Short mmCIF file of C-alpha atoms in Angstrom, two decimals:
data_model
loop_
_atom_site.label_atom_id
_atom_site.label_comp_id
_atom_site.label_asym_id
_atom_site.label_seq_id
_atom_site.Cartn_x
_atom_site.Cartn_y
_atom_site.Cartn_z
CA MET A 12 -0.39 0.08 -0.38
CA GLU A 13 1.57 3.20 -0.98
CA GLY A 14 0.22 4.95 1.70
CA ASP A 15 1.42 2.82 4.30
CA GLU A 16 4.75 2.86 2.64
CA ILE A 17 4.85 6.63 2.76
CA MET A 18 3.40 6.59 6.79
CA SER A 19 5.58 4.43 7.69
CA ALA A 20 9.01 5.47 5.85
CA ILE A 21 8.36 8.89 7.56
CA PRO A 22 8.09 9.97 11.16
CA LEU A 23 4.99 11.94 10.58
CA LYS A 24 3.94 13.10 13.96
CA LYS A 25 -0.10 13.49 14.12
CA ALA A 26 -0.80 16.85 14.04
CA ASP A 27 -3.10 18.46 16.60
CA ILE A 28 -5.86 19.23 14.33
CA GLU A 29 -8.25 20.53 17.27
CA ALA A 30 -5.90 22.98 18.14
CA LYS A 31 -6.38 24.36 14.57
CA GLN A 32 -9.25 24.24 14.36
CA TYR A 33 -9.77 26.18 17.32
CA LEU A 34 -7.93 29.02 15.55
CA VAL A 35 -10.78 29.43 13.10
CA ARG A 36 -14.33 31.33 13.52
CA PHE A 37 -16.98 29.35 12.77
CA ASN A 38 -20.23 30.94 12.82
CA ALA A 39 -22.31 27.19 12.87
CA ASP A 40 -25.92 26.88 11.50
CA THR A 41 -28.32 24.49 13.80
CA LYS A 42 -28.58 22.46 10.29
CA SER A 43 -25.69 20.50 8.27
CA HIS A 44 -24.90 21.45 5.11
CA LEU A 45 -23.49 18.08 4.93
CA THR A 46 -25.70 14.94 4.74
CA VAL A 47 -24.09 11.14 4.37
CA LEU A 48 -26.47 9.64 2.01
CA ASP A 49 -26.43 6.02 3.05
CA HIS A 50 -24.17 4.90 5.47
CA ASP A 51 -24.46 1.40 4.52
CA VAL A 52 -22.13 2.55 1.71
CA CYS A 53 -19.84 3.59 4.06
CA LEU A 54 -19.84 0.26 5.93
CA THR A 55 -19.62 -2.31 3.22
CA GLN A 56 -17.98 -0.35 0.37
CA CYS A 57 -15.58 1.87 1.33
CA PRO A 58 -12.70 -0.07 3.50
CA ASP A 59 -10.55 3.01 4.05
CA LYS A 60 -13.11 5.81 5.01
CA LEU A 61 -11.51 8.20 2.66
CA CYS A 62 -13.13 11.13 4.14
CA THR A 63 -11.94 10.86 7.65
CA LEU A 64 -8.36 10.97 6.09
CA PHE A 65 -8.56 13.70 3.57
CA CYS A 66 -11.09 16.07 5.28
CA PRO A 67 -8.90 18.98 6.13
CA GLY A 68 -11.06 19.73 9.07
CA GLU A 69 -11.63 16.19 10.31
CA VAL A 70 -15.41 16.71 9.60
CA TYR A 71 -15.85 12.95 9.41
CA LYS A 72 -15.44 10.41 12.08
CA TRP A 73 -16.18 6.81 11.41
CA GLU A 74 -18.50 5.44 14.37
CA GLY A 75 -18.29 1.42 13.93
CA THR A 76 -21.51 1.22 12.11
CA ARG A 77 -22.12 5.24 10.97
CA MET A 78 -20.58 8.29 9.66
CA ALA A 79 -20.54 10.80 12.13
CA VAL A 80 -20.43 14.44 10.34
CA GLY A 81 -19.03 17.48 12.46
CA PHE A 82 -20.29 20.06 9.86
CA GLU A 83 -19.69 22.90 12.47
CA GLY A 84 -15.87 22.61 11.64
CA CYS A 85 -16.35 22.43 7.81
CA HIS A 86 -13.93 24.81 5.74
CA GLU A 87 -16.52 24.22 2.68
CA CYS A 88 -13.45 23.05 0.74
CA GLY A 89 -15.74 20.55 -1.35
CA SER A 90 -12.86 18.01 -1.34
CA CYS A 91 -15.29 15.37 0.53
CA ARG A 92 -18.00 16.14 -2.54
CA ILE A 93 -15.26 15.59 -5.03
CA GLY A 94 -13.55 12.99 -3.36
CA CYS A 95 -15.85 10.64 -1.75
CA PRO A 96 -15.46 7.30 -4.48
CA HIS A 97 -18.90 6.56 -4.01
CA GLU A 98 -20.44 10.09 -4.55
CA ASN A 99 -22.48 9.38 -1.25
CA ILE A 100 -21.84 12.84 0.11
CA LYS A 101 -24.54 15.70 -0.05
CA TRP A 102 -23.07 19.03 -0.24
CA GLU A 103 -24.66 22.41 -0.22
CA TYR A 104 -23.61 25.88 1.19
CA PRO A 105 -24.53 27.02 4.50
CA LYS A 106 -27.04 29.29 4.94
CA GLY A 107 -26.00 32.89 3.78
CA GLY A 108 -23.47 34.03 6.44
CA LYS A 109 -23.61 30.81 8.43
CA GLY A 110 -20.21 28.64 8.56
CA ILE A 111 -16.63 29.27 8.27
CA VAL A 112 -15.27 33.01 8.77
CA PHE A 113 -11.78 33.89 7.78
CA ARG A 114 -10.38 37.03 9.13
CA LEU A 115 -6.88 36.72 7.51
CA ALA A 116 -6.51 34.06 4.91
CA MET B 18 -43.12 42.32 -8.13
CA ALA B 19 -39.41 40.76 -7.73
CA GLU B 20 -36.35 43.59 -8.58
CA LYS B 21 -34.53 43.92 -11.73
CA PHE B 22 -30.66 44.91 -12.02
CA ASP B 23 -28.95 45.16 -15.02
CA VAL B 24 -26.59 42.55 -14.32
CA ILE B 25 -26.38 39.95 -11.30
CA VAL B 26 -22.49 39.14 -10.03
CA VAL B 27 -22.51 35.89 -7.80
CA GLY B 28 -19.82 35.78 -5.58
CA ALA B 29 -17.28 38.99 -4.25
CA GLY B 30 -14.13 37.35 -4.63
CA PRO B 31 -11.24 38.93 -7.07
CA ALA B 32 -13.46 37.75 -10.28
CA GLY B 33 -16.72 38.95 -9.38
CA THR B 34 -15.52 42.19 -7.80
CA SER B 35 -13.51 43.16 -10.43
CA CYS B 36 -16.50 42.54 -12.94
CA ALA B 37 -19.05 44.33 -10.68
CA TYR B 38 -16.70 46.86 -10.24
CA THR B 39 -16.00 47.79 -13.98
CA LEU B 40 -19.55 47.55 -14.64
CA ALA B 41 -20.52 49.79 -12.21
CA LYS B 42 -18.35 52.16 -12.91
CA ALA B 43 -19.80 52.64 -16.31
CA GLY B 44 -22.92 53.19 -14.70
CA VAL B 45 -24.54 49.91 -14.88
CA ASN B 46 -26.89 48.88 -12.27
CA VAL B 47 -25.08 45.92 -10.92
CA LEU B 48 -25.87 43.42 -8.08
CA LEU B 49 -22.96 41.72 -6.14
CA ILE B 50 -24.00 38.67 -4.19
CA GLU B 51 -21.73 37.24 -1.23
CA ARG B 52 -22.34 34.14 0.57
CA GLY B 53 -19.89 34.99 3.59
CA GLU B 54 -20.19 37.53 6.31
CA TYR B 55 -18.30 39.90 3.83
CA PRO B 56 -16.31 39.43 1.21
CA GLY B 57 -13.31 37.22 1.79
CA ALA B 58 -14.64 35.33 4.45
CA LYS B 59 -14.86 32.19 2.45
CA ASN B 60 -11.98 32.41 0.72
CA VAL B 61 -8.26 31.47 0.65
CA MET B 62 -5.23 31.47 -1.80
CA GLY B 63 -1.61 31.29 -0.77
CA GLY B 64 -1.30 35.13 -0.56
CA VAL B 65 0.64 36.35 -3.71
CA LEU B 66 -1.29 38.85 -5.58
CA TYR B 67 0.00 39.90 -9.19
CA ARG B 68 0.12 43.86 -9.81
CA LYS B 69 -0.41 44.08 -13.21
CA GLN B 70 -3.89 42.48 -13.58
CA MET B 71 -5.12 44.68 -10.24
CA GLU B 72 -3.97 47.66 -11.49
CA GLU B 73 -5.81 47.48 -15.03
CA LEU B 74 -9.03 47.78 -12.93
CA ILE B 75 -7.36 50.45 -10.08
CA PRO B 76 -4.44 52.19 -11.21
CA GLY B 77 -1.82 52.98 -8.10
CA PHE B 78 -4.29 50.17 -6.07
CA TYR B 79 -1.40 49.50 -3.79
CA LYS B 80 -0.75 53.05 -2.50
CA GLU B 81 -4.40 52.31 -0.81
CA ALA B 82 -5.30 48.87 -0.35
CA PRO B 83 -4.10 46.35 2.52
CA VAL B 84 -1.44 44.98 0.76
CA GLU B 85 1.60 43.11 3.14
CA ARG B 86 5.09 43.35 1.35
CA PRO B 87 6.01 43.86 -2.12
CA VAL B 88 7.80 40.51 -3.11
CA VAL B 89 11.66 40.96 -4.22
CA GLU B 90 12.69 37.31 -4.21
CA GLN B 91 11.07 34.28 -5.55
CA ARG B 92 12.77 31.23 -4.21
CA PHE B 93 12.26 27.51 -5.59
CA TRP B 94 13.24 24.61 -3.19
CA MET B 95 13.94 21.15 -4.00
CA LEU B 96 13.52 19.06 -0.72
CA GLY B 97 15.29 16.04 0.33
CA GLU B 98 14.64 14.49 3.56
CA LYS B 99 17.41 16.50 5.00
CA SER B 100 18.61 18.67 2.42
CA ALA B 101 17.49 21.29 -0.46
CA VAL B 102 18.65 21.84 -3.91
CA THR B 103 17.99 25.56 -3.92
CA MET B 104 17.17 28.43 -6.85
CA GLY B 105 15.33 31.58 -7.25
CA TYR B 106 15.50 35.21 -8.09
CA LYS B 107 15.92 38.28 -6.24
CA GLY B 108 15.52 41.48 -8.23
CA LEU B 109 15.62 45.01 -6.26
CA GLU B 110 13.34 46.27 -9.20
CA TRP B 111 10.57 44.54 -7.92
CA GLY B 112 11.14 46.20 -4.55
CA GLU B 113 9.96 49.63 -6.33
CA GLU B 114 7.20 50.59 -8.63
CA PRO B 115 6.05 48.86 -10.76
CA TYR B 116 5.89 46.14 -8.25
CA ASN B 117 5.77 42.94 -9.76
CA ASN B 118 3.63 41.40 -6.81
CA PHE B 119 2.39 41.56 -3.32
CA THR B 120 1.80 39.34 -0.47
CA VAL B 121 -2.04 39.79 0.61
CA LEU B 122 -4.32 38.47 3.04
CA ARG B 123 -7.24 37.52 1.28
CA ALA B 124 -10.12 38.57 4.28
CA LYS B 125 -8.44 41.97 4.45
CA PHE B 126 -7.91 42.78 0.79
CA ASP B 127 -11.11 40.88 -0.78
CA GLN B 128 -13.22 43.30 1.49
CA TRP B 129 -11.07 46.83 0.55
CA PHE B 130 -11.90 45.26 -3.15
CA ALA B 131 -15.43 44.92 -2.69
CA SER B 132 -15.78 48.43 -1.30
CA LYS B 133 -14.18 50.13 -3.87
CA ALA B 134 -16.82 48.08 -6.34
CA VAL B 135 -19.14 49.71 -3.46
CA GLU B 136 -18.38 53.12 -4.16
CA ALA B 137 -18.26 52.87 -7.63
CA GLY B 138 -22.01 52.13 -7.87
CA ALA B 139 -22.48 48.50 -6.91
CA LEU B 140 -25.00 47.05 -4.53
CA LEU B 141 -23.23 44.91 -2.32
CA ILE B 142 -25.68 42.04 -0.60
CA ASN B 143 -23.42 39.68 1.68
CA GLU B 144 -25.00 36.51 3.64
CA THR B 145 -26.84 35.38 0.69
CA VAL B 146 -26.67 32.11 -0.62
CA VAL B 147 -27.68 31.67 -4.48
CA LYS B 148 -29.42 28.84 -4.58
CA GLU B 149 -29.99 28.36 -8.41
CA CYS B 150 -30.42 30.46 -11.32
CA ILE B 151 -33.80 31.16 -12.80
CA VAL B 152 -34.28 29.54 -16.14
CA GLU B 153 -36.81 30.92 -18.31
CA ASP B 154 -37.29 29.49 -21.91
CA GLY B 155 -33.36 28.41 -21.74
CA ARG B 156 -32.07 31.34 -20.93
CA VAL B 157 -30.95 32.87 -17.52
CA VAL B 158 -33.20 35.69 -16.05
CA GLY B 159 -32.37 35.44 -12.61
CA VAL B 160 -31.52 33.97 -9.55
CA ARG B 161 -32.98 32.37 -6.40
CA THR B 162 -31.54 33.17 -3.14
CA ASP B 163 -31.94 32.12 0.14
CA ARG B 164 -34.05 35.27 1.52
CA PRO B 165 -37.60 35.38 1.66
CA ASP B 166 -38.98 36.27 -1.62
CA GLY B 167 -35.24 36.32 -2.81
CA ASP B 168 -35.84 36.14 -6.54
CA VAL B 169 -34.01 38.91 -8.15
CA TYR B 170 -33.75 39.04 -12.19
CA ALA B 171 -31.13 40.52 -14.65
CA ASP B 172 -29.91 40.89 -18.34
CA VAL B 173 -26.91 38.82 -17.48
CA VAL B 174 -26.21 36.55 -14.49
CA VAL B 175 -22.17 36.23 -13.96
CA LEU B 176 -21.22 33.02 -11.96
CA ALA B 177 -17.84 33.83 -9.63
CA ASP B 178 -19.12 31.04 -7.26
CA GLY B 179 -15.69 29.97 -6.76
CA VAL B 180 -14.11 26.05 -7.16
CA ASN B 181 -17.38 25.04 -6.09
CA SER B 182 -19.85 26.48 -8.60
CA LEU B 183 -22.94 24.50 -8.09
CA LEU B 184 -24.42 26.92 -10.22
CA ALA B 185 -22.22 26.43 -13.40
CA LYS B 186 -22.58 22.54 -12.69
CA SER B 187 -26.56 22.84 -12.22
CA LEU B 188 -26.78 24.55 -15.53
CA GLY B 189 -25.11 21.95 -17.18
CA PHE B 190 -21.67 24.02 -17.82
CA HIS B 191 -19.52 20.68 -16.44
CA LYS B 192 -20.00 17.66 -14.62
CA GLU B 193 -18.20 17.40 -11.37
CA PHE B 194 -14.90 17.75 -11.45
CA LYS B 195 -12.74 14.60 -10.83
CA PRO B 196 -10.40 14.75 -7.73
CA SER B 197 -7.18 14.86 -10.26
CA GLN B 198 -8.24 18.31 -11.00
CA VAL B 199 -8.31 19.88 -8.09
CA ALA B 200 -5.59 20.47 -5.44
CA LEU B 201 -6.40 20.37 -1.72
CA ALA B 202 -4.17 22.92 -0.27
CA VAL B 203 -4.32 23.96 3.61
CA MET B 204 -2.21 26.76 5.24
CA GLU B 205 -1.34 28.32 8.46
CA VAL B 206 -0.95 32.37 9.16
CA LEU B 207 1.91 32.43 11.72
CA ASN B 208 2.17 35.81 13.69
CA LEU B 209 6.04 36.36 13.37
CA PRO B 210 7.54 40.19 14.72
CA ALA B 211 8.82 42.16 11.16
CA SER B 212 12.42 41.82 12.48
CA LYS B 213 12.72 38.36 12.81
CA ILE B 214 11.07 38.18 9.11
CA GLU B 215 13.32 40.47 7.52
CA ASP B 216 16.69 38.15 9.55
CA ARG B 217 15.51 34.93 8.67
CA PHE B 218 14.35 35.65 4.95
CA ASN B 219 17.30 38.13 4.18
CA LEU B 220 15.01 41.55 3.55
CA GLU B 221 14.64 44.98 4.25
CA PRO B 222 11.39 46.44 5.51
CA ASN B 223 8.61 46.34 3.43
CA GLN B 224 10.55 43.68 1.03
CA GLY B 225 9.08 40.44 1.24
CA CYS B 226 10.01 36.60 -0.07
CA THR B 227 8.24 33.96 -1.50
CA ILE B 228 9.35 30.08 -1.34
CA GLU B 229 7.80 27.33 -3.47
CA LEU B 230 8.77 24.16 -2.15
CA PHE B 231 9.01 20.90 -3.99
CA GLY B 232 9.97 17.12 -3.28
CA ASP B 233 9.75 15.98 0.45
CA ALA B 234 7.27 18.84 0.91
CA THR B 235 4.64 16.91 -0.61
CA LYS B 236 6.23 13.79 0.21
CA GLY B 237 6.69 13.20 -3.55
CA MET B 238 3.02 14.07 -4.37
CA VAL B 239 2.10 16.26 -7.27
CA GLY B 240 1.88 19.53 -5.25
CA THR B 241 3.80 22.18 -3.56
CA ALA B 242 4.25 24.08 -0.31
CA PHE B 243 4.77 27.47 0.07
CA ILE B 244 6.32 29.92 2.42
CA TYR B 245 5.62 33.66 2.31
CA THR B 246 6.25 36.61 4.08
CA ASN B 247 3.69 38.75 5.17
CA LYS B 248 4.19 42.24 7.29
CA GLU B 249 4.31 40.52 10.64
CA SER B 250 3.15 37.44 10.19
CA ILE B 251 3.96 34.39 7.38
CA ASN B 252 1.92 32.32 5.71
CA ILE B 253 2.96 28.38 5.51
CA GLY B 254 0.80 25.84 3.47
CA VAL B 255 0.62 22.80 1.18
CA GLY B 256 -1.36 21.75 -1.29
CA ALA B 257 -1.53 18.37 -3.36
CA THR B 258 -4.09 16.83 -5.99
CA LEU B 259 -7.14 15.69 -3.93
CA SER B 260 -5.92 12.37 -6.04
CA SER B 261 -2.60 11.80 -4.65
CA LEU B 262 -4.12 12.82 -1.21
CA ILE B 263 -6.48 10.09 -1.43
CA LYS B 264 -4.06 7.45 -2.72
CA SER B 265 -1.27 8.10 -0.06
CA LYS B 266 -3.81 8.26 2.40
CA LEU B 267 -2.04 11.31 3.97
CA ARG B 268 -4.31 13.65 5.96
CA PRO B 269 -3.51 17.08 5.04
CA TYR B 270 -2.59 19.11 8.35
CA ASP B 271 -0.13 16.11 8.94
CA LEU B 272 1.45 17.22 6.12
CA LEU B 273 1.24 20.68 6.82
CA ASP B 274 2.87 19.93 10.40
CA TYR B 275 5.68 17.73 8.64
CA VAL B 276 6.49 20.73 6.28
CA LYS B 277 6.31 23.03 9.14
CA ASN B 278 8.72 20.34 11.27
CA HIS B 279 11.15 19.77 8.47
CA PRO B 280 14.31 20.67 9.30
CA VAL B 281 15.56 22.70 6.43
CA ILE B 282 11.99 24.91 7.35
CA ARG B 283 12.01 24.98 11.03
CA PRO B 284 14.27 27.88 11.46
CA LEU B 285 12.66 30.07 9.30
CA VAL B 286 8.97 29.40 10.70
CA ASN B 287 10.60 28.34 14.20
CA GLY B 288 7.99 30.43 17.03
CA GLY B 289 5.65 31.77 14.96
CA GLU B 290 2.33 32.01 16.81
CA PRO B 291 -0.52 29.96 14.99
CA GLN B 292 -3.41 32.83 13.77
CA GLU B 293 -5.76 30.81 11.34
CA TYR B 294 -5.71 27.27 10.01
CA ALA B 295 -7.27 27.49 6.49
CA ALA B 296 -8.47 24.81 3.63
CA HIS B 297 -9.64 25.18 0.41
CA LEU B 298 -9.76 23.77 -2.69
CA ILE B 299 -7.92 25.11 -5.83
CA PRO B 300 -9.39 24.32 -9.70
CA GLU B 301 -6.04 23.01 -11.16
CA GLY B 302 -7.71 20.72 -14.39
CA GLY B 303 -6.45 23.64 -16.32
CA TYR B 304 -7.63 23.89 -20.10
CA HIS B 305 -9.29 20.77 -20.58
CA ALA B 306 -11.34 20.95 -17.45
CA MET B 307 -12.56 24.25 -18.34
CA PRO B 308 -16.91 24.42 -18.43
CA LYS B 309 -18.70 26.00 -20.86
CA LEU B 310 -18.00 29.51 -20.17
CA VAL B 311 -21.23 31.36 -22.03
CA GLY B 312 -24.84 30.51 -22.02
CA HIS B 313 -27.69 32.69 -22.87
CA GLY B 314 -28.10 35.63 -20.22
CA VAL B 315 -24.95 34.20 -18.10
CA VAL B 316 -21.07 33.76 -17.71
CA VAL B 317 -18.83 32.20 -15.73
CA VAL B 318 -15.57 33.41 -14.46
CA GLY B 319 -12.31 32.85 -12.39
CA ASP B 320 -12.38 29.77 -10.63
CA ALA B 321 -15.52 28.80 -11.67
CA GLY B 322 -14.48 28.58 -15.05
CA GLN B 323 -11.20 26.43 -13.65
CA MET B 324 -8.90 29.32 -14.53
CA VAL B 325 -6.02 28.76 -12.44
CA ASN B 326 -2.33 28.53 -13.84
CA SER B 327 -0.80 26.02 -11.35
CA ILE B 328 2.64 25.69 -12.67
CA HIS B 329 3.26 29.46 -12.17
CA ARG B 330 0.69 29.53 -9.15
CA GLU B 331 -1.33 32.58 -10.27
CA GLY B 332 -5.53 32.29 -10.21
CA SER B 333 -6.39 35.61 -8.61
CA ASN B 334 -4.88 37.83 -11.69
CA MET B 335 -6.68 35.63 -14.30
CA ALA B 336 -9.71 35.72 -12.01
CA MET B 337 -9.42 39.43 -12.03
CA THR B 338 -8.79 39.76 -15.51
CA SER B 339 -11.99 37.13 -16.78
CA GLY B 340 -14.11 39.07 -14.49
CA ARG B 341 -12.84 42.55 -16.23
CA LEU B 342 -13.69 41.29 -19.72
CA ALA B 343 -16.74 40.08 -18.83
CA ALA B 344 -17.95 43.25 -17.65
CA GLU B 345 -16.26 45.01 -21.01
CA THR B 346 -18.72 42.37 -22.98
CA ILE B 347 -21.59 43.23 -21.25
CA LEU B 348 -21.23 46.66 -22.08
CA LEU B 349 -21.34 46.11 -25.57
CA ALA B 350 -24.13 43.39 -25.04
CA ARG B 351 -25.94 46.57 -23.35
CA GLU B 352 -25.69 48.70 -26.48
CA ALA B 353 -26.99 45.91 -28.65
CA ASN B 354 -29.59 45.06 -26.52
CA ASP B 355 -28.54 41.78 -26.97
CA PHE B 356 -27.71 38.83 -23.95
CA SER B 357 -27.96 36.09 -26.13
CA GLU B 358 -25.38 33.21 -26.10
CA ASN B 359 -24.35 34.19 -29.41
CA MET B 360 -23.36 37.88 -28.68
CA LEU B 361 -22.10 36.78 -25.19
CA ASP B 362 -19.78 34.38 -26.56
CA SER B 363 -17.22 37.40 -27.47
CA TYR B 364 -16.47 36.72 -23.64
CA ARG B 365 -14.99 33.75 -24.24
CA VAL B 366 -13.19 34.47 -27.15
CA ARG B 367 -11.64 37.72 -25.33
CA LEU B 368 -10.78 35.41 -22.93
CA MET B 369 -8.83 32.69 -24.77
CA ASP B 370 -7.02 35.21 -26.76
CA SER B 371 -5.95 37.09 -23.76
CA PHE B 372 -3.15 35.87 -21.31
CA VAL B 373 -5.28 33.79 -19.49
CA GLY B 374 -6.52 31.35 -22.09
CA LYS B 375 -3.06 31.46 -24.03
CA ASP B 376 -1.43 30.45 -20.57
CA LEU B 377 -3.79 27.89 -19.62
CA LYS B 378 -3.40 26.38 -23.48
CA LYS B 379 0.32 26.33 -22.76
CA TYR B 380 0.15 24.24 -19.94
CA LYS B 381 -2.95 22.19 -20.56
CA ASP B 382 -1.17 18.81 -20.09
CA ALA B 383 0.97 19.69 -17.62
CA THR B 384 -0.74 18.81 -14.08
CA HIS B 385 -1.99 15.39 -16.18
CA THR B 386 1.23 14.74 -16.88
CA PHE B 387 2.76 14.93 -13.61
CA GLU B 388 0.02 13.29 -12.43
CA GLU B 389 0.36 10.39 -14.19
CA ASN B 390 4.37 10.39 -13.92
CA PRO B 391 4.99 10.66 -10.28
CA GLN B 392 8.85 10.07 -10.54
CA TYR B 393 9.60 13.86 -11.19
CA PHE B 394 8.58 14.46 -7.31
CA LYS B 395 9.16 10.89 -6.14
CA GLU B 396 12.41 10.30 -7.73
CA TYR B 397 14.00 12.95 -9.54
CA ILE B 398 14.18 15.17 -6.59
CA PRO B 399 15.80 13.00 -4.32
CA MET B 400 18.33 12.08 -6.86
CA LEU B 401 18.81 15.86 -7.71
CA ASN B 402 19.52 16.22 -3.68
CA LYS B 403 21.90 12.95 -3.78
CA ALA B 404 23.67 14.12 -6.93
CA ALA B 405 24.55 17.88 -5.04
CA SER B 406 25.52 16.00 -1.84
CA GLU B 407 27.91 13.78 -3.86
CA MET B 408 29.01 16.74 -6.02
CA PHE B 409 29.85 19.33 -2.92
CA THR B 410 31.31 16.38 -0.67
CA VAL B 411 34.80 16.78 -0.64
CA ASP B 412 36.09 13.40 0.75
CA GLY B 413 38.98 13.03 -1.80
CA THR B 414 37.12 11.01 -4.20
CA PRO B 415 37.90 12.38 -7.88
CA LYS B 416 34.73 15.09 -9.49
CA ARG B 417 35.34 12.63 -12.67
CA ASP B 418 34.04 9.61 -10.63
CA LYS B 419 31.73 11.20 -8.36
CA GLN B 420 29.69 11.99 -11.89
CA LYS B 421 30.06 8.37 -12.84
CA LYS B 422 28.55 7.63 -9.64
CA ILE B 423 25.72 9.97 -10.16
CA LEU B 424 24.89 8.78 -13.67
CA GLN B 425 24.75 5.45 -12.51
CA MET B 426 22.33 6.14 -9.75
CA VAL B 427 20.09 7.80 -12.33
CA SER B 428 20.54 4.79 -14.75
CA GLN B 429 20.09 2.23 -11.91
CA ARG B 430 17.24 3.96 -10.05
CA ARG B 431 15.39 5.17 -13.65
CA GLY B 432 17.06 4.14 -16.34
CA THR B 433 18.79 5.78 -19.17
CA PHE B 434 15.95 5.64 -21.95
CA LYS B 435 13.44 6.29 -19.00
CA ALA B 436 15.16 9.06 -17.80
CA LEU B 437 16.03 10.67 -21.41
CA SER B 438 12.23 10.14 -21.97
CA ASP B 439 10.90 11.93 -18.68
CA ILE B 440 13.00 14.66 -19.99
CA TYR B 441 11.43 14.71 -23.11
CA ARG B 442 8.07 14.80 -21.63
CA ALA B 443 8.25 17.21 -19.14
CA TRP B 444 10.13 19.54 -21.92
CA LYS B 445 6.91 19.04 -23.94
CA VAL B 446 4.47 19.94 -21.69
CA MET B 447 6.31 23.07 -20.20
CA LYS B 448 7.82 24.59 -23.38
#
């Protein structure tokens, strides 16, 4: 496996993504703008749970039988919509003014 | 009765604001719709803004705009695990008018730029999402927003809604982008005192520096990392095609921390206090991935049209030019009172005839080729570092033997014929 090869070959310290997310201002809506369409697809057809790896906000967490979606920390980058190999994520913009608020970037 | 404008621009990034600014200045009644709390709230870029295309809109903008530092030095580092082969250009002429480019922080700059469009007469509405285009008889005649009674009408709708252009997609202008057509970049803004920045990067006050990092910075994936100096902070980020991130199963923020802690990079960023963490997609599909840009009553500008030159890290300048050209075409269409696809198509023609279309065409196969041939990032950059180390380590071996050893390494690890064909292939897509 190519990824494992890279991971084992280098001393990649796991980043503290929670600390990074604390730097960002989120004006979260009460309703999610991200929807996993079918949790069974994640369970049976996606052994690597890829969205839990590439999502830059660690929005997706696999909870054994279903995919938990922490939409409150979403950067609205669109990676999950494009990167989900099963097109299993419905992706919308959060309501106007809601969601991530960059102050610098 | 729903309100009608001459033109509606969706998205107040560089493309949309350029378009709205140009139209408003010409006296057109234009509505600029932004989904963020303010323009720039949803936008991220590495942080380099080119002067020329901005100045075509607002001459002398840098005297007033919130720019950080004019860039006088651009460095390119081919990183090994504990080494770097470096190259670059320092030009003090870039430190004087007319500057070449500036580092900027987008949230600050975009707000200022949009305020210029408002001054020129555009109506800016923040915190509003456009849910869909209103289409009647095959023509786009307005937009449906997420506000109550939120339908608004116009002669032309300009889609400047960025890399996630749900609107262009819903009009059938393009299919969903593939993971190989977008790069996922993550970035941190680190506070560092100006004096420290100037010492570490060898700069005078009000001089800036950029470093593009290849090779080990992305662990051989197709992509780059970067460090840009602001007034009292630095942007450090890393991006790779989404497809290669998926393949390698690396978490983007782990990679960012790897870059920050790389022994060659750490001395530059050490002690920098993290201020903000940001992620964004960059449309890097290039020429072949460009969607349909024009329809009846509608045009597509900027990232929504995949206008990024990933080889030269240009994008916001292309966005600005496309926005301006769209506006100029709309002005002609207004004179003729004809907003048909046929009329508006002159925007596409002018765009493809400008540096935007020409550069996208020049590098049309570049990203794809590097994606298909990861050896450039994965094998040659480490080889280059080993070769440099071999050549510069004085250990009593005659240089001729060292040269022989280097060539042997290349032919062993890659094969002489393969290496030659790699060189030819790279030359072909970059020429």
